[in-house]
PDB file of C-alpha atoms in Angstrom:
ATOM      1  CA  UNK A  37     -13.191 -10.449 -21.475  1.00 67.00           C
ATOM      2  CA  UNK A  38     -16.995 -10.996 -22.913  1.00 80.00           C
ATOM      3  CA  UNK A  39     -16.307  -8.570 -25.758  1.00 86.00           C
ATOM      4  CA  UNK A  40     -13.024 -10.420 -26.528  1.00 86.00           C
ATOM      5  CA  UNK A  41     -14.997 -13.690 -27.074  1.00 83.00           C
ATOM      6  CA  UNK A  42     -17.853 -12.197 -29.045  1.00 85.00           C
ATOM      7  CA  UNK A  43     -15.553 -10.289 -31.232  1.00 90.00           C
ATOM      8  CA  UNK A  44     -13.241 -12.998 -31.614  1.00 89.00           C
ATOM      9  CA  UNK A  45     -15.792 -15.651 -32.609  1.00 89.00           C
ATOM     10  CA  UNK A  46     -17.376 -13.193 -34.905  1.00 91.00           C
ATOM     11  CA  UNK A  47     -13.994 -12.786 -36.776  1.00 93.00           C
ATOM     12  CA  UNK A  48     -13.686 -16.643 -36.884  1.00 93.00           C
ATOM     13  CA  UNK A  49     -17.124 -17.020 -38.011  1.00 93.00           C
ATOM     14  CA  UNK A  50     -16.602 -14.685 -40.957  1.00 94.00           C
ATOM     15  CA  UNK A  51     -13.295 -15.953 -42.099  1.00 96.00           C
ATOM     16  CA  UNK A  52     -14.962 -19.655 -42.128  1.00 95.00           C
ATOM     17  CA  UNK A  53     -17.896 -18.451 -43.893  1.00 94.00           C
ATOM     18  CA  UNK A  54     -15.747 -16.699 -46.362  1.00 95.00           C
ATOM     19  CA  UNK A  55     -13.539 -19.800 -46.869  1.00 95.00           C
ATOM     20  CA  UNK A  56     -16.818 -22.096 -47.358  1.00 94.00           C
ATOM     21  CA  UNK A  57     -18.623 -19.895 -49.970  1.00 94.00           C
ATOM     22  CA  UNK A  58     -15.375 -19.082 -51.868  1.00 94.00           C
ATOM     23  CA  UNK A  59     -14.755 -22.784 -52.244  1.00 91.00           C
ATOM     24  CA  UNK A  60     -18.055 -23.049 -53.562  1.00 91.00           C
ATOM     25  CA  UNK A  61     -18.003 -20.544 -56.024  1.00 91.00           C
ATOM     26  CA  UNK A  62     -14.610 -21.752 -57.119  1.00 89.00           C
ATOM     27  CA  UNK A  63     -15.811 -25.123 -57.546  1.00 85.00           C
ATOM     28  CA  UNK A  64     -18.732 -24.138 -59.591  1.00 86.00           C
ATOM     29  CA  UNK A  65     -16.557 -21.967 -61.868  1.00 84.00           C
ATOM     30  CA  UNK A  66     -13.955 -25.310 -62.227  1.00 83.00           C
ATOM     31  CA  UNK A  67     -16.548 -27.688 -63.270  1.00 83.00           C
ATOM     32  CA  UNK A  68     -16.102 -30.295 -64.845  1.00 85.00           C
ATOM     33  CA  UNK A  69     -13.977 -32.220 -62.302  1.00 84.00           C
ATOM     34  CA  UNK A  70     -11.022 -33.555 -63.775  1.00 87.00           C
ATOM     35  CA  UNK A  71      -7.428 -34.474 -63.168  1.00 86.00           C
ATOM     36  CA  UNK A  72      -5.622 -32.500 -65.592  1.00 88.00           C
ATOM     37  CA  UNK A  73      -3.760 -28.907 -66.047  1.00 90.00           C
ATOM     38  CA  UNK A  74      -6.507 -27.452 -67.554  1.00 88.00           C
ATOM     39  CA  UNK A  75      -8.762 -28.019 -64.440  1.00 87.00           C
ATOM     40  CA  UNK A  76      -5.821 -26.591 -62.167  1.00 88.00           C
ATOM     41  CA  UNK A  77      -5.601 -23.597 -64.481  1.00 88.00           C
ATOM     42  CA  UNK A  78      -9.445 -23.080 -64.046  1.00 86.00           C
ATOM     43  CA  UNK A  79      -9.202 -23.463 -60.514  1.00 87.00           C
ATOM     44  CA  UNK A  80      -6.388 -21.250 -59.884  1.00 90.00           C
ATOM     45  CA  UNK A  81      -7.649 -18.863 -62.383  1.00 89.00           C
ATOM     46  CA  UNK A  82     -10.662 -17.962 -60.475  1.00 87.00           C
ATOM     47  CA  UNK A  83     -10.258 -15.250 -57.580  1.00 91.00           C
ATOM     48  CA  UNK A  84     -12.625 -17.220 -55.280  1.00 92.00           C
ATOM     49  CA  UNK A  85     -10.029 -19.749 -54.575  1.00 93.00           C
ATOM     50  CA  UNK A  86      -7.739 -17.296 -53.121  1.00 95.00           C
ATOM     51  CA  UNK A  87     -10.726 -15.893 -51.091  1.00 94.00           C
ATOM     52  CA  UNK A  88     -10.962 -19.436 -49.825  1.00 95.00           C
ATOM     53  CA  UNK A  89      -7.222 -19.350 -48.832  1.00 96.00           C
ATOM     54  CA  UNK A  90      -7.447 -16.005 -47.320  1.00 96.00           C
ATOM     55  CA  UNK A  91     -10.463 -17.287 -44.918  1.00 96.00           C
ATOM     56  CA  UNK A  92      -8.490 -20.462 -44.045  1.00 95.00           C
ATOM     57  CA  UNK A  93      -5.598 -18.357 -42.849  1.00 97.00           C
ATOM     58  CA  UNK A  94      -7.582 -15.850 -41.180  1.00 96.00           C
ATOM     59  CA  UNK A  95      -9.643 -18.564 -39.426  1.00 94.00           C
ATOM     60  CA  UNK A  96      -6.542 -20.386 -38.424  1.00 94.00           C
ATOM     61  CA  UNK A  97      -4.979 -17.437 -36.610  1.00 95.00           C
ATOM     62  CA  UNK A  98      -8.486 -16.255 -35.042  1.00 93.00           C
ATOM     63  CA  UNK A  99      -8.814 -19.614 -33.566  1.00 91.00           C
ATOM     64  CA  UNK A 100      -5.419 -19.682 -32.351  1.00 92.00           C
ATOM     65  CA  UNK A 101      -5.987 -16.113 -30.774  1.00 91.00           C
ATOM     66  CA  UNK A 102      -9.085 -17.445 -29.330  1.00 90.00           C
ATOM     67  CA  UNK A 103      -7.647 -20.701 -27.658  1.00 88.00           C
ATOM     68  CA  UNK A 104      -5.111 -18.465 -25.583  1.00 89.00           C
ATOM     69  CA  UNK A 105      -8.089 -17.271 -23.411  1.00 86.00           C
ATOM     70  CA  UNK A 106     -11.408 -19.161 -24.287  1.00 82.00           C
ATOM     71  CA  UNK A 107     -12.446 -22.514 -22.488  1.00 78.00           C
ATOM     72  CA  UNK A 108     -11.873 -25.101 -25.082  1.00 80.00           C
ATOM     73  CA  UNK A 109     -15.072 -27.046 -24.833  1.00 76.00           C
ATOM     74  CA  UNK A 110     -17.369 -24.268 -25.553  1.00 73.00           C
ATOM     75  CA  UNK A 111     -14.683 -22.576 -28.040  1.00 80.00           C
ATOM     76  CA  UNK A 112     -14.823 -25.700 -30.042  1.00 82.00           C
ATOM     77  CA  UNK A 113     -18.766 -25.793 -30.291  1.00 79.00           C
ATOM     78  CA  UNK A 114     -18.973 -21.824 -30.919  1.00 79.00           C
ATOM     79  CA  UNK A 115     -16.421 -22.481 -33.618  1.00 83.00           C
ATOM     80  CA  UNK A 116     -19.064 -24.336 -35.658  1.00 84.00           C
ATOM     81  CA  UNK A 117     -21.333 -21.258 -35.652  1.00 86.00           C
ATOM     82  CA  UNK A 118     -20.203 -20.821 -39.476  1.00 89.00           C
ATOM     83  CA  UNK A 119     -22.724 -23.656 -40.228  1.00 90.00           C
ATOM     84  CA  UNK A 120     -25.441 -21.167 -39.487  1.00 92.00           C
ATOM     85  CA  UNK A 121     -24.026 -18.434 -41.601  1.00 92.00           C
ATOM     86  CA  UNK A 122     -22.989 -20.645 -44.453  1.00 93.00           C
ATOM     87  CA  UNK A 123     -26.528 -22.139 -44.463  1.00 93.00           C
ATOM     88  CA  UNK A 124     -28.218 -18.861 -44.577  1.00 93.00           C
ATOM     89  CA  UNK A 125     -25.753 -17.077 -47.297  1.00 94.00           C
ATOM     90  CA  UNK A 126     -26.359 -20.423 -49.149  1.00 93.00           C
ATOM     91  CA  UNK A 127     -30.107 -19.773 -49.185  1.00 94.00           C
ATOM     92  CA  UNK A 128     -29.472 -16.052 -50.289  1.00 93.00           C
ATOM     93  CA  UNK A 129     -26.470 -16.177 -52.703  1.00 91.00           C
ATOM     94  CA  UNK A 130     -27.095 -19.521 -54.338  1.00 90.00           C
ATOM     95  CA  UNK A 131     -30.746 -20.148 -53.954  1.00 91.00           C
ATOM     96  CA  UNK A 132     -30.181 -23.297 -51.944  1.00 92.00           C
ATOM     97  CA  UNK A 133     -33.222 -24.740 -50.198  1.00 92.00           C
ATOM     98  CA  UNK A 134     -33.262 -25.153 -46.153  1.00 92.00           C
ATOM     99  CA  UNK A 135     -35.861 -27.659 -44.834  1.00 93.00           C
ATOM    100  CA  UNK A 136     -36.830 -28.585 -41.509  1.00 95.00           C
ATOM    101  CA  UNK A 137     -33.653 -30.890 -40.883  1.00 95.00           C
ATOM    102  CA  UNK A 138     -31.148 -28.181 -41.228  1.00 93.00           C
ATOM    103  CA  UNK A 139     -33.587 -25.688 -39.392  1.00 93.00           C
ATOM    104  CA  UNK A 140     -33.584 -28.148 -36.275  1.00 95.00           C
ATOM    105  CA  UNK A 141     -29.671 -28.903 -36.655  1.00 93.00           C
ATOM    106  CA  UNK A 142     -28.973 -24.985 -36.309  1.00 91.00           C
ATOM    107  CA  UNK A 143     -30.996 -25.119 -33.233  1.00 93.00           C
ATOM    108  CA  UNK A 144     -29.452 -28.030 -31.705  1.00 93.00           C
ATOM    109  CA  UNK A 145     -25.812 -26.370 -32.625  1.00 89.00           C
ATOM    110  CA  UNK A 146     -27.301 -23.185 -30.750  1.00 89.00           C
ATOM    111  CA  UNK A 147     -28.727 -24.937 -27.826  1.00 90.00           C
ATOM    112  CA  UNK A 148     -25.411 -26.881 -27.546  1.00 86.00           C
ATOM    113  CA  UNK A 149     -23.242 -24.052 -27.366  1.00 82.00           C
ATOM    114  CA  UNK A 150     -25.625 -22.180 -24.794  1.00 83.00           C
ATOM    115  CA  UNK A 151     -25.350 -25.233 -22.674  1.00 85.00           C
ATOM    116  CA  UNK A 152     -21.583 -25.296 -22.513  1.00 80.00           C
ATOM    117  CA  UNK A 153     -21.552 -21.704 -22.141  1.00 76.00           C
ATOM    118  CA  UNK A 154     -23.761 -21.880 -18.935  1.00 80.00           C
ATOM    119  CA  UNK A 155     -22.051 -24.750 -17.653  1.00 78.00           C
ATOM    120  CA  UNK A 156     -18.494 -22.685 -18.017  1.00 74.00           C
ATOM    121  CA  UNK A 157     -20.277 -19.796 -16.243  1.00 72.00           C
ATOM    122  CA  UNK A 158     -21.387 -21.677 -13.589  1.00 73.00           C
ATOM    123  CA  UNK A 159     -17.950 -23.231 -13.019  1.00 73.00           C
ATOM    124  CA  UNK A 160     -16.244 -20.040 -13.064  1.00 68.00           C
ATOM    125  CA  UNK A 161     -18.428 -18.565 -10.332  1.00 72.00           C
ATOM    126  CA  UNK A 162     -18.149 -21.675  -8.413  1.00 76.00           C
ATOM    127  CA  UNK A 163     -14.139 -21.715  -8.295  1.00 71.00           C
ATOM    128  CA  UNK A 164     -14.234 -17.681  -7.969  1.00 66.00           C
ATOM    129  CA  UNK A 165     -11.974 -17.142 -10.668  1.00 57.00           C
ATOM    130  CA  UNK A 166     -14.356 -15.663 -13.060  1.00 53.00           C
ATOM    131  CA  UNK A 167     -12.869 -17.927 -15.685  1.00 49.00           C
ATOM    132  CA  UNK A 168      -9.698 -15.760 -16.267  1.00 48.00           C
ATOM    133  CA  UNK A 169      -7.388 -17.271 -13.551  1.00 48.00           C
ATOM    134  CA  UNK A 170      -3.869 -16.748 -15.050  1.00 42.00           C
ATOM    135  CA  UNK A 171      -2.554 -19.633 -17.134  1.00 45.00           C
ATOM    136  CA  UNK A 172      -5.707 -21.102 -16.831  1.00 47.00           C
ATOM    137  CA  UNK A 173      -7.213 -22.367 -20.382  1.00 48.00           C
ATOM    138  CA  UNK A 174     -10.693 -22.830 -18.752  1.00 48.00           C
ATOM    139  CA  UNK A 175     -13.182 -25.863 -18.937  1.00 45.00           C
ATOM    140  CA  UNK A 176     -13.299 -28.938 -17.612  1.00 43.00           C
ATOM    141  CA  UNK A 177     -12.797 -32.695 -18.942  1.00 42.00           C
ATOM    142  CA  UNK A 178     -16.490 -32.993 -19.148  1.00 42.00           C
ATOM    143  CA  UNK A 179     -16.754 -30.145 -21.518  1.00 42.00           C
ATOM    144  CA  UNK A 180     -14.343 -31.699 -23.841  1.00 43.00           C
ATOM    145  CA  UNK A 181     -11.349 -29.691 -22.598  1.00 40.00           C
ATOM    146  CA  UNK A 182      -9.017 -32.289 -21.044  1.00 38.00           C
ATOM    147  CA  UNK A 183      -6.216 -30.976 -23.369  1.00 38.00           C
ATOM    148  CA  UNK A 184      -6.641 -27.564 -21.803  1.00 41.00           C
ATOM    149  CA  UNK A 185      -6.457 -29.162 -18.408  1.00 39.00           C
ATOM    150  CA  UNK A 186      -3.114 -30.821 -19.225  1.00 36.00           C
ATOM    151  CA  UNK A 187      -1.581 -27.954 -20.558  1.00 41.00           C
ATOM    152  CA  UNK A 188      -2.536 -25.981 -17.698  1.00 41.00           C
ATOM    153  CA  UNK A 189      -0.986 -28.746 -15.167  1.00 38.00           C
ATOM    154  CA  UNK A 190       2.147 -29.029 -17.592  1.00 40.00           C
ATOM    155  CA  UNK A 191       2.539 -25.277 -17.360  1.00 45.00           C
ATOM    156  CA  UNK A 192       2.161 -25.150 -13.501  1.00 43.00           C
ATOM    157  CA  UNK A 193       5.337 -24.512 -11.396  1.00 48.00           C
ATOM    158  CA  UNK A 194       4.546 -27.651  -9.291  1.00 49.00           C
ATOM    159  CA  UNK A 195       4.692 -29.967 -12.506  1.00 46.00           C
ATOM    160  CA  UNK A 196       7.710 -32.096 -12.699  1.00 48.00           C
ATOM    161  CA  UNK A 197      10.515 -30.938 -15.017  1.00 48.00           C
ATOM    162  CA  UNK A 198      10.484 -32.772 -18.507  1.00 46.00           C
ATOM    163  CA  UNK A 199      13.648 -33.701 -20.015  1.00 47.00           C
ATOM    164  CA  UNK A 200      13.849 -34.567 -23.858  1.00 43.00           C
TER     165      UNK A 200
END
């Protein structure tokens, strides 16, 4: 299961990174910004805009697949790893400068994801499910997964029937 998470989040990060870098390239090629037919032709005449579409569609399907199994709290935090990859690739591809505020922000992102992962691991060990109980989306409301808990309750056989 851990391999599923690692591969899934790497695929999500790759699609998100593709989308962001493609938008940067498409935006640079479409300058100057103006609301006209010529500007739209410049935007959609660039292959980078289609890379952005592929990135967003791929990220959507990756995210939906991950949410079937991953606890929502750590999953949401880990879904922001593309900030690290976009920052690094922007430095390399576009010669953008990276300062201490960006580096410290990246460290906070990684630390937050690590804290949520440890919390989920400890919770899974405490309840004995290993985090993979059938139908359980994982997480706890304190980690931002109230919707996952509500979905789990709504799907349980003891839940009252809904009409509508």
